[in-house]
mmCIF file of C-alpha atoms and ligand atoms in Angstrom:
data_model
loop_
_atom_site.group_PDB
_atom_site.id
_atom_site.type_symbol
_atom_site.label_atom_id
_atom_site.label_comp_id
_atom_site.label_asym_id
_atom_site.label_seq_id
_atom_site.Cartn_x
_atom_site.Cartn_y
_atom_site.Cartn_z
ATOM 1 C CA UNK A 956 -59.631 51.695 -50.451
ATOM 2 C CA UNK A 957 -60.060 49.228 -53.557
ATOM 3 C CA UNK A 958 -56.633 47.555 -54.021
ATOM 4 C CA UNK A 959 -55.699 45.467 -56.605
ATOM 5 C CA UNK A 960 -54.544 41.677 -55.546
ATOM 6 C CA UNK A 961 -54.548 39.985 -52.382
ATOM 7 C CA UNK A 962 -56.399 42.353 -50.296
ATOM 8 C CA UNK A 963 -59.210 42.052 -53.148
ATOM 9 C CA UNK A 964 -59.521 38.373 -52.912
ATOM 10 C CA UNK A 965 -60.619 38.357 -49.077
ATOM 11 C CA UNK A 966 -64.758 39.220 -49.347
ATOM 12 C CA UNK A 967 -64.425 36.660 -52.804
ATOM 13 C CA UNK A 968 -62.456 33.988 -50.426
ATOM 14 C CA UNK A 969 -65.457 34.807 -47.514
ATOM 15 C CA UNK A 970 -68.099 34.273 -49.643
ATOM 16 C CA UNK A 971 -66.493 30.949 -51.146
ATOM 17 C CA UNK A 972 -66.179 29.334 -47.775
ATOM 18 C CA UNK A 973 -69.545 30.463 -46.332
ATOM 19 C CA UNK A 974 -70.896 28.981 -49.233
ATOM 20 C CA UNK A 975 -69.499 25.152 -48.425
ATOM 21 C CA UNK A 976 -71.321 23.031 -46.129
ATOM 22 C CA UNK A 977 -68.823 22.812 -42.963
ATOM 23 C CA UNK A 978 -68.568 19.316 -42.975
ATOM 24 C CA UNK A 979 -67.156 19.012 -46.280
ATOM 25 C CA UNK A 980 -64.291 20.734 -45.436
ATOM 26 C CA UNK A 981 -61.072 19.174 -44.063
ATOM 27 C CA UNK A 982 -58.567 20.447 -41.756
ATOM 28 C CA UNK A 983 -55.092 19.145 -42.441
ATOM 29 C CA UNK A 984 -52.913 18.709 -39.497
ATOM 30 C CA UNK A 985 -49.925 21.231 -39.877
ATOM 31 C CA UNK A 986 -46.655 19.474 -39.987
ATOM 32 C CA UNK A 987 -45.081 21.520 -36.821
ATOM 33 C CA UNK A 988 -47.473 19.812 -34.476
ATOM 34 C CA UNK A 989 -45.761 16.333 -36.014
ATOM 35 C CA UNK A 990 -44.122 14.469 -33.075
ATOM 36 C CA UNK A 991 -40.614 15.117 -31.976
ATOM 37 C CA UNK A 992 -38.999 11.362 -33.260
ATOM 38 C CA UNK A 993 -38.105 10.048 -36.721
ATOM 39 C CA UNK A 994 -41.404 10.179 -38.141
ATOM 40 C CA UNK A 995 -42.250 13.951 -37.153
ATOM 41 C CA UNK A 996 -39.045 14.687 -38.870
ATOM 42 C CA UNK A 997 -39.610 12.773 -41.494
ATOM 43 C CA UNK A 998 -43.046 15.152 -42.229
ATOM 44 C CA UNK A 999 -41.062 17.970 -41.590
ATOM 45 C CA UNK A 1000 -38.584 17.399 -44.007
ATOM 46 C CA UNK A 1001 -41.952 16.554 -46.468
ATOM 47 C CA UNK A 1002 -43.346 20.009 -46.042
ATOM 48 C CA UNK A 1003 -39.735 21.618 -46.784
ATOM 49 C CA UNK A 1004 -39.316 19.418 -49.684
ATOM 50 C CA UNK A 1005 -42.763 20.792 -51.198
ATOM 51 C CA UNK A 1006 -41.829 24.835 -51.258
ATOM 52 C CA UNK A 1007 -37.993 23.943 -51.508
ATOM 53 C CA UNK A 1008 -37.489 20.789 -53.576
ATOM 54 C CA UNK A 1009 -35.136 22.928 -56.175
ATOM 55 C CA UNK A 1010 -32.518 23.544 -53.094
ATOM 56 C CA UNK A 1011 -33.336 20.300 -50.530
ATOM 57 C CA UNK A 1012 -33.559 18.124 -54.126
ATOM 58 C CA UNK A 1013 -31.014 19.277 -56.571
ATOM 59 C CA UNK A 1014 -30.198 15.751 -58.142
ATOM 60 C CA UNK A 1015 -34.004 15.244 -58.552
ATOM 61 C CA UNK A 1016 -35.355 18.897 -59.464
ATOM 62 C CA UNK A 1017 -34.869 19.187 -63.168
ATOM 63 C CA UNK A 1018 -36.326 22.710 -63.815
ATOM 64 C CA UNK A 1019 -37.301 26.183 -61.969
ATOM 65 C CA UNK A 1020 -40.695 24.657 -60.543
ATOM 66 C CA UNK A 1021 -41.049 23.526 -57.107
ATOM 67 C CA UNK A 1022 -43.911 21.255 -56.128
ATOM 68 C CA UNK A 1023 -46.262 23.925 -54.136
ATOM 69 C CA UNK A 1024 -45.953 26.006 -57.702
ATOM 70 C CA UNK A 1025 -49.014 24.123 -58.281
ATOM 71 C CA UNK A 1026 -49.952 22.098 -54.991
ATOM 72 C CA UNK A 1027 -50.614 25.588 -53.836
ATOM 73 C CA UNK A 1028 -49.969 26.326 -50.027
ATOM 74 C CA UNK A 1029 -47.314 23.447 -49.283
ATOM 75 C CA UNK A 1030 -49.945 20.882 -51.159
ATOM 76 C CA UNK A 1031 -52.632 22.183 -48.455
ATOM 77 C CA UNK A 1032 -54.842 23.840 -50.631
ATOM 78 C CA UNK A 1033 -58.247 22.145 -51.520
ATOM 79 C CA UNK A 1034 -58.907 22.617 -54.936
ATOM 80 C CA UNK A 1035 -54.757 22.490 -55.690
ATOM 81 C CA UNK A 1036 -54.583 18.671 -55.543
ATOM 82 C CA UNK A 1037 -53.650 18.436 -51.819
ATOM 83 C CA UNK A 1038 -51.493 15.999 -50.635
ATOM 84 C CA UNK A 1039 -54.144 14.651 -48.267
ATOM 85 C CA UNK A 1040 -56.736 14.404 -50.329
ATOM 86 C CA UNK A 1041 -53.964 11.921 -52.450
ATOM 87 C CA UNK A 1042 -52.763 9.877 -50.125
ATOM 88 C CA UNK A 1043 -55.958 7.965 -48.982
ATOM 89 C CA UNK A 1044 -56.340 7.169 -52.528
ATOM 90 C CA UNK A 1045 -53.133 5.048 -53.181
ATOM 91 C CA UNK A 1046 -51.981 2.193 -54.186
ATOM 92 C CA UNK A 1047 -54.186 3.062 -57.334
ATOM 93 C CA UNK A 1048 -54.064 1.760 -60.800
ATOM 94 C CA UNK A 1049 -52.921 4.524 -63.254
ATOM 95 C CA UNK A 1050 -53.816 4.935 -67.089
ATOM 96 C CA UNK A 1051 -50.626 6.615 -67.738
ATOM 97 C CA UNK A 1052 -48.675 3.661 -66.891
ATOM 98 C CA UNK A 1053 -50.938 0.767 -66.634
ATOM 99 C CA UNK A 1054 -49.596 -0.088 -63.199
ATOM 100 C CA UNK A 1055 -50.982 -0.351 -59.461
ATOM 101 C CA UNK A 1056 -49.005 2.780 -58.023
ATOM 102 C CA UNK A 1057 -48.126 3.538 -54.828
ATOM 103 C CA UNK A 1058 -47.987 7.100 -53.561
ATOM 104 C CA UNK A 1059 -43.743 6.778 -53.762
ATOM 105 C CA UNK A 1060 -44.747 6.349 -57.228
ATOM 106 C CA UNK A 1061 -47.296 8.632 -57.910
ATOM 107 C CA UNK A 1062 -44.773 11.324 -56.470
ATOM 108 C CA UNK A 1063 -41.669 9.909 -58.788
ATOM 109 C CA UNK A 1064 -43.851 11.241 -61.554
ATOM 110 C CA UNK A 1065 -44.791 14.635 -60.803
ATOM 111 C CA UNK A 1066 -40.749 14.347 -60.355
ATOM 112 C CA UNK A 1067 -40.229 13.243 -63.778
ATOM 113 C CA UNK A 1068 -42.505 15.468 -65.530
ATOM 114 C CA UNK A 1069 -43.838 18.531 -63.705
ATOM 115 C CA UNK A 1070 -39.971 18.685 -62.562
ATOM 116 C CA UNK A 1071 -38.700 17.740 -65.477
ATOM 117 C CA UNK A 1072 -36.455 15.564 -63.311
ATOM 118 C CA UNK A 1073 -35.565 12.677 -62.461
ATOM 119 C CA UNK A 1074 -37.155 10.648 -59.880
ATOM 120 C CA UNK A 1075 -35.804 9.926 -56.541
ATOM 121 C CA UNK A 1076 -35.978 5.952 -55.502
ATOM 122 C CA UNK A 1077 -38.927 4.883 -54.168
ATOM 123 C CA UNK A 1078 -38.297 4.644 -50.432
ATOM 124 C CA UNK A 1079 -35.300 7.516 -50.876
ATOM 125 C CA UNK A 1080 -35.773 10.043 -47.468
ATOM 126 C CA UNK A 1081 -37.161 12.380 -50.017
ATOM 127 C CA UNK A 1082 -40.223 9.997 -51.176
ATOM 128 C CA UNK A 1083 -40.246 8.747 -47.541
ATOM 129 C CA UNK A 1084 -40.590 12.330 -46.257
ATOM 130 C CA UNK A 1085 -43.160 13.622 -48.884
ATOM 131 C CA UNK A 1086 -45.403 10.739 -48.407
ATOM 132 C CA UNK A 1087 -44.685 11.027 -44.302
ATOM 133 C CA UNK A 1088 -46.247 14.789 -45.159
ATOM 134 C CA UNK A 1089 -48.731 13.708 -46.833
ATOM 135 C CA UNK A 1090 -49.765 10.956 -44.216
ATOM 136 C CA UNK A 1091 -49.827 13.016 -41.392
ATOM 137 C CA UNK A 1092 -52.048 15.598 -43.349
ATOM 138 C CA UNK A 1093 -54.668 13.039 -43.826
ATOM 139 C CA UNK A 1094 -54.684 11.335 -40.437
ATOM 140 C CA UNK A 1095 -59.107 10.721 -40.131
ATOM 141 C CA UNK A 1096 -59.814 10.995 -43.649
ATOM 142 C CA UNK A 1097 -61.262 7.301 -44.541
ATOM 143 C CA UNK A 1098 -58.490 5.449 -47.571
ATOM 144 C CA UNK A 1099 -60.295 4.901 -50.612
ATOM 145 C CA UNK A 1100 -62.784 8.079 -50.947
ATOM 146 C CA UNK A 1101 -62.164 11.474 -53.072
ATOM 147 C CA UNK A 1102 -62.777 13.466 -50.324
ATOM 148 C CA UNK A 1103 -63.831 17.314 -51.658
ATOM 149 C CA UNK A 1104 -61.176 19.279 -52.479
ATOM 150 C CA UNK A 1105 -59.193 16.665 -53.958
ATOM 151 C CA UNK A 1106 -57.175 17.434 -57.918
ATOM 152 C CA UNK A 1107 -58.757 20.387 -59.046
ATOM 153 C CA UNK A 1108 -62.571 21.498 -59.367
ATOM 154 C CA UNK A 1109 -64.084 19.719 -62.354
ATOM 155 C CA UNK A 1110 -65.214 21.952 -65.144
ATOM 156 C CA UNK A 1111 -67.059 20.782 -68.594
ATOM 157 C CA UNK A 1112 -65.177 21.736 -71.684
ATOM 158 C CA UNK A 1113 -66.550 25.435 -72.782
ATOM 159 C CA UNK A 1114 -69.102 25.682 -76.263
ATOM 160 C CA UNK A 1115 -66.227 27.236 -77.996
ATOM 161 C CA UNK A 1116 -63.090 25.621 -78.793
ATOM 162 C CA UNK A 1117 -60.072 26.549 -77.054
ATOM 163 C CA UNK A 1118 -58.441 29.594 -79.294
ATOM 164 C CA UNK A 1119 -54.886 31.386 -79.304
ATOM 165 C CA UNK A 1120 -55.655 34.844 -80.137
ATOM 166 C CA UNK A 1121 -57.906 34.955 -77.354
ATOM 167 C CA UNK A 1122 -55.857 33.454 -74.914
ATOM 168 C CA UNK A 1123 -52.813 35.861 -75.870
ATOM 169 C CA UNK A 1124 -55.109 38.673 -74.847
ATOM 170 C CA UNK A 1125 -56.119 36.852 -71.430
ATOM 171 C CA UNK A 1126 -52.318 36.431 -70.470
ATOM 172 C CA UNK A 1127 -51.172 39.911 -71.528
ATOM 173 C CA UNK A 1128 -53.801 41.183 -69.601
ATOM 174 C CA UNK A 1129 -54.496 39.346 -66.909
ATOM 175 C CA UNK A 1130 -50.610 36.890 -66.013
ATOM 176 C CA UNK A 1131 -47.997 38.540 -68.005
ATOM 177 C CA UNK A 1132 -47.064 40.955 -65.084
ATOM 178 C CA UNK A 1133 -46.261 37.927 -63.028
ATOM 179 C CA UNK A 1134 -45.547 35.473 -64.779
ATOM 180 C CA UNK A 1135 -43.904 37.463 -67.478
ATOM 181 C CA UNK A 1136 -44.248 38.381 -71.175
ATOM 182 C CA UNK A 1137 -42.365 35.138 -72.595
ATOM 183 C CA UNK A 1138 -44.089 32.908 -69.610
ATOM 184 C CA UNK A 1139 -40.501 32.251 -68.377
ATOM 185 C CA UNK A 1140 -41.500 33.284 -64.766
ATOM 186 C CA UNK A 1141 -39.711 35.994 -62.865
ATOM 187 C CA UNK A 1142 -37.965 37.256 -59.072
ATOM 188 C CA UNK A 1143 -39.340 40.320 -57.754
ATOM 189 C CA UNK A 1144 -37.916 40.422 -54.129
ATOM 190 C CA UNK A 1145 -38.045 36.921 -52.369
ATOM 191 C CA UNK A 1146 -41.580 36.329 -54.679
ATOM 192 C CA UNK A 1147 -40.644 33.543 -57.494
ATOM 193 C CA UNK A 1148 -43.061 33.702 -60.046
ATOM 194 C CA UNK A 1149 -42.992 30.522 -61.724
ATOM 195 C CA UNK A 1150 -42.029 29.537 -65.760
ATOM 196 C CA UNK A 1151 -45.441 28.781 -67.239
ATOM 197 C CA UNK A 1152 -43.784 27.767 -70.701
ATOM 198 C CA UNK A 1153 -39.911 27.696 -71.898
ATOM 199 C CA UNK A 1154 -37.082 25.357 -71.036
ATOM 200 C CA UNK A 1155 -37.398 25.996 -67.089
ATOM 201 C CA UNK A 1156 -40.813 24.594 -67.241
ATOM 202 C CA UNK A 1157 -43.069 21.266 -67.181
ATOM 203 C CA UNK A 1158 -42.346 18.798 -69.982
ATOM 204 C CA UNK A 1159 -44.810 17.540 -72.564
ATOM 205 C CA UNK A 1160 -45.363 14.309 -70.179
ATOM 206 C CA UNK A 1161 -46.982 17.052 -67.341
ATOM 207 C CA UNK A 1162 -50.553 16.824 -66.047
ATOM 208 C CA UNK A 1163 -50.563 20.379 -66.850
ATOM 209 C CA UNK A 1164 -49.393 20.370 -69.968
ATOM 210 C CA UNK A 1165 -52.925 18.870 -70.855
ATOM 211 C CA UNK A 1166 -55.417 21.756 -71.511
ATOM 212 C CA UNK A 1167 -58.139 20.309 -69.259
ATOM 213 C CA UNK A 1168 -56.379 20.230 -66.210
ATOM 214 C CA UNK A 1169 -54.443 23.296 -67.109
ATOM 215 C CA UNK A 1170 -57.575 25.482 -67.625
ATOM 216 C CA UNK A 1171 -59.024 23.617 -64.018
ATOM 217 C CA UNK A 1172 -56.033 24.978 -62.465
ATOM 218 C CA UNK A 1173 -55.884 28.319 -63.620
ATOM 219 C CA UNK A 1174 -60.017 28.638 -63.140
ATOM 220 C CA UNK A 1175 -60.027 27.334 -59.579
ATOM 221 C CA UNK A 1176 -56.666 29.267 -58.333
ATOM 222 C CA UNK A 1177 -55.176 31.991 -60.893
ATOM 223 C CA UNK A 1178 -54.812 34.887 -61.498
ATOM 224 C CA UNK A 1179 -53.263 34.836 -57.722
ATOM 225 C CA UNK A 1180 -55.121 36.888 -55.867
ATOM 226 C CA UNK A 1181 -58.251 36.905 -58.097
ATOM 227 C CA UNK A 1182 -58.800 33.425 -57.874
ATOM 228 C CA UNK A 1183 -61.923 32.427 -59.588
ATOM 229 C CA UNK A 1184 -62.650 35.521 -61.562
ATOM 230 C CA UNK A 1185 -62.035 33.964 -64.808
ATOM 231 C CA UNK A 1186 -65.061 32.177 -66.909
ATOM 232 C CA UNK A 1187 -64.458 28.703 -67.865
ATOM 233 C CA UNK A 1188 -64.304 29.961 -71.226
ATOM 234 C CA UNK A 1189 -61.137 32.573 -70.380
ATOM 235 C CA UNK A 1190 -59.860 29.731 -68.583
ATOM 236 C CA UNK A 1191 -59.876 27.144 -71.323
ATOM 237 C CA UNK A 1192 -58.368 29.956 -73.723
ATOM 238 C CA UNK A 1193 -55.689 30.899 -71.521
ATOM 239 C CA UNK A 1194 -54.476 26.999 -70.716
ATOM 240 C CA UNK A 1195 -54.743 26.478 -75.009
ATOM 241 C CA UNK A 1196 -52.326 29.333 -75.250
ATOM 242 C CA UNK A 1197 -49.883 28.182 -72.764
ATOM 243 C CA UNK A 1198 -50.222 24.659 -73.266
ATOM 244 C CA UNK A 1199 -49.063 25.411 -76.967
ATOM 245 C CA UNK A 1200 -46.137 26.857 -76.487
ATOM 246 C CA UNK A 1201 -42.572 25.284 -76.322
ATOM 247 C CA UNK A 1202 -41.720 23.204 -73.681
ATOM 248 C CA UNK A 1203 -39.025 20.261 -72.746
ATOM 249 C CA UNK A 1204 -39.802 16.938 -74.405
ATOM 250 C CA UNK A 1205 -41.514 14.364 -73.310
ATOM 251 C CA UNK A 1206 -39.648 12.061 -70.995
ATOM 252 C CA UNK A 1207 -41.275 8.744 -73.301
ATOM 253 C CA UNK A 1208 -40.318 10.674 -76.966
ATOM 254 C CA UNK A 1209 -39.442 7.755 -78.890
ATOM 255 C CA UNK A 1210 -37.477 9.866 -81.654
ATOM 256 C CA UNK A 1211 -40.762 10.830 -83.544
ATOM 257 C CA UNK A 1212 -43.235 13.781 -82.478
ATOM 258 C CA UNK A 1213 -46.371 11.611 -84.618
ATOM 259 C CA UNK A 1214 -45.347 8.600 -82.775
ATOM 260 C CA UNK A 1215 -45.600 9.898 -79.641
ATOM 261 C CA UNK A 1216 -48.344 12.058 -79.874
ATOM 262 C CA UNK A 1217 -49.776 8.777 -81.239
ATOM 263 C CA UNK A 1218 -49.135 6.537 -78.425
ATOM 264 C CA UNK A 1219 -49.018 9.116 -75.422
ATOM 265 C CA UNK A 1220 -51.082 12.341 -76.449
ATOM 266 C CA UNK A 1221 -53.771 11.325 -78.997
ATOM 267 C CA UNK A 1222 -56.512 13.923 -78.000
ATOM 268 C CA UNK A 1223 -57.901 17.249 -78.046
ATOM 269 C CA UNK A 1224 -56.446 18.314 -74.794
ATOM 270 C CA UNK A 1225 -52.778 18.027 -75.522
ATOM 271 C CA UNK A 1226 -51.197 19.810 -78.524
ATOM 272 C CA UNK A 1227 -48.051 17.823 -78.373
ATOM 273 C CA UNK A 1228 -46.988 16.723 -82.286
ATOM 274 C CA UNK A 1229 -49.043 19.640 -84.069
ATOM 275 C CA UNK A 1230 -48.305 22.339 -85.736
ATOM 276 C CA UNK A 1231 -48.558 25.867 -83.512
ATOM 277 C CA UNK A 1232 -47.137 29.409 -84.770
ATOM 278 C CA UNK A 1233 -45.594 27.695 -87.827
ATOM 279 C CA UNK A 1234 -43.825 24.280 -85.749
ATOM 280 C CA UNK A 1235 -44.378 21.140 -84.687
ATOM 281 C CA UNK A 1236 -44.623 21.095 -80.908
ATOM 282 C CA UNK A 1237 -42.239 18.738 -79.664
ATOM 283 C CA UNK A 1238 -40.209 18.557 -82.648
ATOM 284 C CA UNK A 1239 -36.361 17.893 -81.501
ATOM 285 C CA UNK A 1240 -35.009 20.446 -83.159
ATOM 286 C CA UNK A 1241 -37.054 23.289 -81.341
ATOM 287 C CA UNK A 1242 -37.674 21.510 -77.921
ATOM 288 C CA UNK A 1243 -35.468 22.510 -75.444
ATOM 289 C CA UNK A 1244 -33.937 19.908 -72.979
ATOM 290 C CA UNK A 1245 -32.266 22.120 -70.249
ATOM 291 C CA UNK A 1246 -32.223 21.301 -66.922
ATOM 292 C CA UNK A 1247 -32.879 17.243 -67.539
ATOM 293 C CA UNK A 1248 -30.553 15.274 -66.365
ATOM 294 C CA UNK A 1249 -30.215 11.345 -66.162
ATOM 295 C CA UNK A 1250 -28.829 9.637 -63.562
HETATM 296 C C1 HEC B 417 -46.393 22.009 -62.936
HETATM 297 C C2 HEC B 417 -47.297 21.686 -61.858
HETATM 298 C C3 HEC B 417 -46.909 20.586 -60.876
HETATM 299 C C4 HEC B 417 -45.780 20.471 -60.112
HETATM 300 C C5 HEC B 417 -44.594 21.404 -60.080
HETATM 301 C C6 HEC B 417 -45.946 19.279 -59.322
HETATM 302 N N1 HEC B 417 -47.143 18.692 -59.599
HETATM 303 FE FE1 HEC B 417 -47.946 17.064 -58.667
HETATM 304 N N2 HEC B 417 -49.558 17.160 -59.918
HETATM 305 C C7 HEC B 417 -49.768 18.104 -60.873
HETATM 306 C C8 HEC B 417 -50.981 17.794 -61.608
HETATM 307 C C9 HEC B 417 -51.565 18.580 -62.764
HETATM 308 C C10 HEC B 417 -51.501 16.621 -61.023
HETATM 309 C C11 HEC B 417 -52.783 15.888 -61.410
HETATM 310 C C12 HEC B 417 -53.921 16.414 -60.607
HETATM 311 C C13 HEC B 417 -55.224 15.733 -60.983
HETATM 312 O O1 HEC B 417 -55.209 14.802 -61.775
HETATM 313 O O2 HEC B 417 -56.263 16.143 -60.453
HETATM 314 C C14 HEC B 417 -50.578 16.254 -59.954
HETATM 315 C C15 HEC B 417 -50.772 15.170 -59.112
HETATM 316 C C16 HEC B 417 -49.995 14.880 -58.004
HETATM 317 C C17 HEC B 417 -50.315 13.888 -57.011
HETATM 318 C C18 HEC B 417 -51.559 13.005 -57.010
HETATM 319 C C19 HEC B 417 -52.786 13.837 -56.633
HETATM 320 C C20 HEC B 417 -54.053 13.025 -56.547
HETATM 321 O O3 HEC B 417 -55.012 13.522 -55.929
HETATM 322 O O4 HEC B 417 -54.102 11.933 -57.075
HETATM 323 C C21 HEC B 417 -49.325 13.934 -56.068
HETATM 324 C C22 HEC B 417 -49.222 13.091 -54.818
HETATM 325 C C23 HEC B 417 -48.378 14.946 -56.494
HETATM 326 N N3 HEC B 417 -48.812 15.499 -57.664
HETATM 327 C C24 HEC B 417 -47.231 15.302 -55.799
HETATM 328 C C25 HEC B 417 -46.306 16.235 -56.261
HETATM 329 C C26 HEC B 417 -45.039 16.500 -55.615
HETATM 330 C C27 HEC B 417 -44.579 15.879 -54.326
HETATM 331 C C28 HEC B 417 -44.393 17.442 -56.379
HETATM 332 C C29 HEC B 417 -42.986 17.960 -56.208
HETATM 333 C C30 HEC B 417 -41.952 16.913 -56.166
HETATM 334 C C31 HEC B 417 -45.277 17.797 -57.470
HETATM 335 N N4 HEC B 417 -46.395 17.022 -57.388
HETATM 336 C C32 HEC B 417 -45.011 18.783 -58.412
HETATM 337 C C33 HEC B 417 -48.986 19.199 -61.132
HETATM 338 C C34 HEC B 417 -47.754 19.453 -60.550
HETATM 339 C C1 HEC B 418 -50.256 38.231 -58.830
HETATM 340 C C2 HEC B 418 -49.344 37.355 -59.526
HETATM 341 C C3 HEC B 418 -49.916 36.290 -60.455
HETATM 342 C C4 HEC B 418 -50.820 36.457 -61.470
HETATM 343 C C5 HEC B 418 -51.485 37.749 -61.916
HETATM 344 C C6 HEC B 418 -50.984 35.157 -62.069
HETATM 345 N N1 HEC B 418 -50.228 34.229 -61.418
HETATM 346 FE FE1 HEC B 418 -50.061 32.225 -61.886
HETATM 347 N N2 HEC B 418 -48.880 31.960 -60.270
HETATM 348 C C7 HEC B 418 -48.428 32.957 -59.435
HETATM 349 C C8 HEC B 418 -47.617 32.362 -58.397
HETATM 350 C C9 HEC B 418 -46.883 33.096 -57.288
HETATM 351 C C10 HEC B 418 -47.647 30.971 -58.612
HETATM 352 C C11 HEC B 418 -46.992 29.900 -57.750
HETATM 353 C C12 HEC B 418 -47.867 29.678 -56.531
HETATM 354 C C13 HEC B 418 -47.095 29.323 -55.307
HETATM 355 O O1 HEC B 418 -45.918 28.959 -55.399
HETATM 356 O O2 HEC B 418 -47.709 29.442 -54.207
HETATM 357 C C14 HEC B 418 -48.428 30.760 -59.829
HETATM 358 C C15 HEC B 418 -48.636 29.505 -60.404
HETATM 359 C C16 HEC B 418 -49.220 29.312 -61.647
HETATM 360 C C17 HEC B 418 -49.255 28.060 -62.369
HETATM 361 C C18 HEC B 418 -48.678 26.728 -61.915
HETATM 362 C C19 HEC B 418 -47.154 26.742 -61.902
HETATM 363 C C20 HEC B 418 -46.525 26.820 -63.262
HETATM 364 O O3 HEC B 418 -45.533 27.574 -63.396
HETATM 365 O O4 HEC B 418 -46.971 26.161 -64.209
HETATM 366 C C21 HEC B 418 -49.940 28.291 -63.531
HETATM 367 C C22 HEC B 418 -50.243 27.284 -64.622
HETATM 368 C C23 HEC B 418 -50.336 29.673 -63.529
HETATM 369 N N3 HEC B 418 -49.865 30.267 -62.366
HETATM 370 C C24 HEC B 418 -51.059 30.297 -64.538
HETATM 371 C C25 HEC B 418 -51.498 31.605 -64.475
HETATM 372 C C26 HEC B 418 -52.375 32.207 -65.473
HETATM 373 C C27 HEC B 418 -52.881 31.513 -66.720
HETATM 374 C C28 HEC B 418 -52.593 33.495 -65.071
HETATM 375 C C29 HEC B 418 -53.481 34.520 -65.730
HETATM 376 C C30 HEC B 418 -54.864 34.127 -65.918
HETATM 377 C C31 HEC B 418 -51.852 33.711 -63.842
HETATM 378 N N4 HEC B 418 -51.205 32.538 -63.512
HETATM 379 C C32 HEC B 418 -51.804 34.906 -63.152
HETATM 380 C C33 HEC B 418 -48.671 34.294 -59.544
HETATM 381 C C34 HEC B 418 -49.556 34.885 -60.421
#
C-alpha cells in the first residue's frame, strides 16, 4: 500500500544510491566505535552536542535549532554539509570574515548565526568535542579535497526569478504540515519540527538565510521524506519565500538595515534591507531579538 512519507522515499533513496559510482561514496566511522579514553569521549560528547546542543549547550544555543536541523543525520548526511566532508578542508580562508579559520572557528559561526548564539571559546570541550566528532568521521579521507557529498548539491539559479506567490503555494502545500503555517516549527510527540522563519530561528547572518543555499538545501533533502521531488525551480521559490520573512538580526547590524545590507548582503540571494509584504527586512523595529544573548 502507497503511503505517504518515509516509507515512500525508500525505492527514490534505492535508485539514488545505485545510481553513484561506489567509490565516491564515504563511510563515516560511527562515533560508538570511538575508543574508550579521553578522545573517544570527547567524539561522543561531539555527536550528542549535534542533535542536543539546545540542552548539552544552553549558554551557547541562542534559538530552537539544533545543529543536525540542517547537518541532517548527526552531520552524517552527504549532501547535508557533513561534518567529515568539513573537517579535511580546514584551516581555510573565509570570505565572510577575511580570515584563515580553523574548524573551532568555522563551528563558532554556525553558533553565532544558524544558533543565533553565541559562540563557545575556541578550544571550550564543546568546540573540542564537535571537531573530535568530526575528526573521527573523516579518519582516510585525504585534508585538502571536497570529497562528494560535501555542503549541499550545487544547483544553477532557475530561468525564472525567485517569486513569493509561488513559493506561498509550495509551503502550504508541500511544509506547512510540519513545519507549520507561520514557519515557527512545531512538537508532535518526541518529533521537533524545526522554526523555518520567526524569532526561534536563524538570523540574517545564516548560510541559510541566503536563497542559494537555502533552495540547495531544501532541493537535495526536503520535503522530509520526499527528498528530491521538488524542481529546482519549486526549490528556489520556496527558499525566496522563507528567506523573506522575519527573522533575528544580523549579529554585524551596525544600526542601519542599508548599511548592512550594503557591506554584508549586497546581492540577489539575500533579501536582508528590502522591502517584503510592506517592511524593510531587518528593520529594528520589526526584527525580533529573542533568544540572543551576550556573554
Ligand atoms: C539553520 C541551519 C544550520 C544550523 C542549525 C547549523 N548549521 Fe552549520 N552550516 C549551515 C550552512 C547553510 C552551512 C554552509 C554550507 C555550505 O556552504 O555548503 C554550514 C556550514 C557548517 C560547517 C562547514 C561545512 C563545510 O563543508 O565547510 C560546519 C563545520 C558546521 N556548519 C557546523 C555546525 C555545527 C557544529 C552546528 C551546531 C552548533 C551547526 N553547524 C548548525 C547551516 C546550519
Ligand atoms: C514530513 C515533515 C517535513 C516536511 C513535509 C518538510 N520538512 Fe523541512 N524539516 C523537517 C525536519 C524534521 C527537519 C529537521 C531535520 C532533522 O532534525 O533531522 C527539517 C528541516 C528543515 C530545514 C532546516 C532547519 C530549519 O529549521 O531551518 C529547512 C530549511 C526545511 N526543513 C525546509 C522545508 C521546506 C521548504 C519544506 C517544503 C518544501 C519542508 N521543509 C518540508 C520536516 C519536514
Amino acid at each position: 500500500m502507497a503511503t505517504f512519507g518515509r516509507s515512500q522515499s525508500k525505492p527514490a533513496a534505492a535508485t539514488h544510491s545505485a545510481r553513484a559510482p561506489a567509490a565516491a561514496r564515504f563511510a563515516p566511522r560511527l562515533a560508538a566505535n570511538a575508543p574508550a579514553d579521553a578522545y573517544g569521549d570527547a567524539v561522543r560528547l561531539g555527536e550528542k552536542l549535534m542533535t542536543d546542543t539546545k540542552a548539552l549547550a544552553p549558554r551557547y544555543a541562542g534559538n530552537d535549532l539544533v545543529c543536525s536541523n540542517c547537518h541532517l543525520d548527526a552531520g552524517r548526511k552527504a549532501g547535508a554539509a557533513p561534518l567529515w566532508a568539513a573537517f579535511v578542508n580546514f584551516p581555510a580562508f573565509r570570505r565572510k570574515n577575511g580570515e584563515i579559520n580553523s574548524f573551532q572557528k568555522r563551528v563558532q559561526d554556525c553558533f553565532l548565526y544558524s544558533l543565533n548564539g553565541t559562540p563557545p571559546p575556541l578550544g571550550s570541550p564543546e568546540l573540542l568535542a564537535i571537531e573530535s566528532y568530526a575528526a573521527f568521521m573523516a579518519h582516510g579521507l585525504p585534508s585538502g579535497v571536497s570529497p562528494p557529498g560535501r555542503g549541499f548539491p550545487k544547483i544553477a539559479a532557475p530561468v525564472q526569478a525567485g517569486d513569493d506567490r509561488r513559493g506561498a503555494l509550495i509551503f502550504a502545500e508541500k511544509c506547512n504540515a510540519c513545519h507549520g503555517a507561520d514557519g515557527a516549527g512545531q512538537r508532535d510527540g518526541d518529533t521537533i519540527y524545526p522554526p523555518l522563519w520567526g524569532a526561534s530561528s536563524y538570523n540574517w547572518g545564516a548560510g541559510m538565510a541566503t536563497i542559494d543555499k537555502a533552495a540547495a538545501f531544501i532541493h537535495a533533502n526536503m520535503p522530509q521524506g520526499q527528498e528530491g521531488s521538488l524542481s529546482v525551480q519549486q526549490a528556489w521559490d520556496v527558499a525566496t519565500y522563507i528567506d523573506g520573512k522575519v527573522r533575528p538580526q544580523d549579529p554585524r547590524f551596525d544600526g542601519d538595515p542599508q548599511a548592512t545590507r550594503r557591506r554584508h548582503h549586497d546581492s540577489r540571494i539575500s533579501r536582508y534591507g528590502t522591502v517584503v509584504a510592506g517592511h524593510t527586512l531587518g528593520d529594528p523595529a520589526t526584527t525580533p531579538n529573542a533568544g540572543r544573548h551576550e556573554n
